[in-house]
C-alpha positions as CSV (number, residue, x, y, z in Angstrom):
1,M,23.8,-13.2,5.1
2,C,21.2,-15.9,5.2
3,T,18.0,-15.4,2.9
4,H,15.5,-14.7,6.0
5,D,18.0,-12.4,7.1
6,K,17.7,-10.8,3.5
7,N,13.8,-11.0,3.7
8,H,13.6,-9.7,7.3
9,A,15.7,-6.6,6.5
10,F,14.3,-6.0,3.4
11,A,10.7,-6.1,5.2
12,K,11.9,-3.9,7.9
13,A,13.4,-1.3,5.5
14,K,9.8,-1.4,3.7
15,K,8.1,-1.2,6.7
16,E,9.8,2.4,7.7
17,Q,10.0,3.7,4.0
18,Q,6.0,3.2,4.6
19,R,6.2,4.8,7.6
20,D,7.8,7.9,7.0
21,L,5.7,8.2,3.7
22,Q,2.6,8.1,6.7
23,Q,4.4,11.1,8.4
24,V,5.0,12.9,5.2
25,L,1.5,12.5,4.1
26,K,0.0,13.4,7.4
27,T,2.2,16.7,7.2
28,H,0.9,17.6,4.1
29,I,-2.5,16.7,4.7
30,T,-2.1,19.4,8.0
31,M,-0.1,21.8,6.0
32,M,-3.0,21.9,3.5
33,S,-5.5,22.0,6.3
34,I,-4.0,24.9,7.9
35,A,-4.3,26.5,4.1
36,L,-7.3,26.2,3.4
37,G,-8.3,27.1,6.7
38,I,-6.6,30.1,6.5
39,E,-8.1,30.7,3.0
40,E,-11.8,30.0,4.3
41,V,-10.9,32.6,7.3
42,L,-9.6,35.3,4.8
43,C,-13.1,34.8,2.5
44,R,-15.0,35.4,5.5
45,L,-13.1,38.8,6.4
46,W,-13.5,40.0,2.7
47,V,-17.1,39.4,2.2
């Protein structure tokens, strides 16, 4: 395996890792938004 291939494989793995991280963040943010939205609705119902 030459250095170029190694670097390419590393870059690809890094890119995939970043994409996974973005997906996790998006999911987390969506979940947080939903949770906050529900909380907001409940607060308005109680008042």
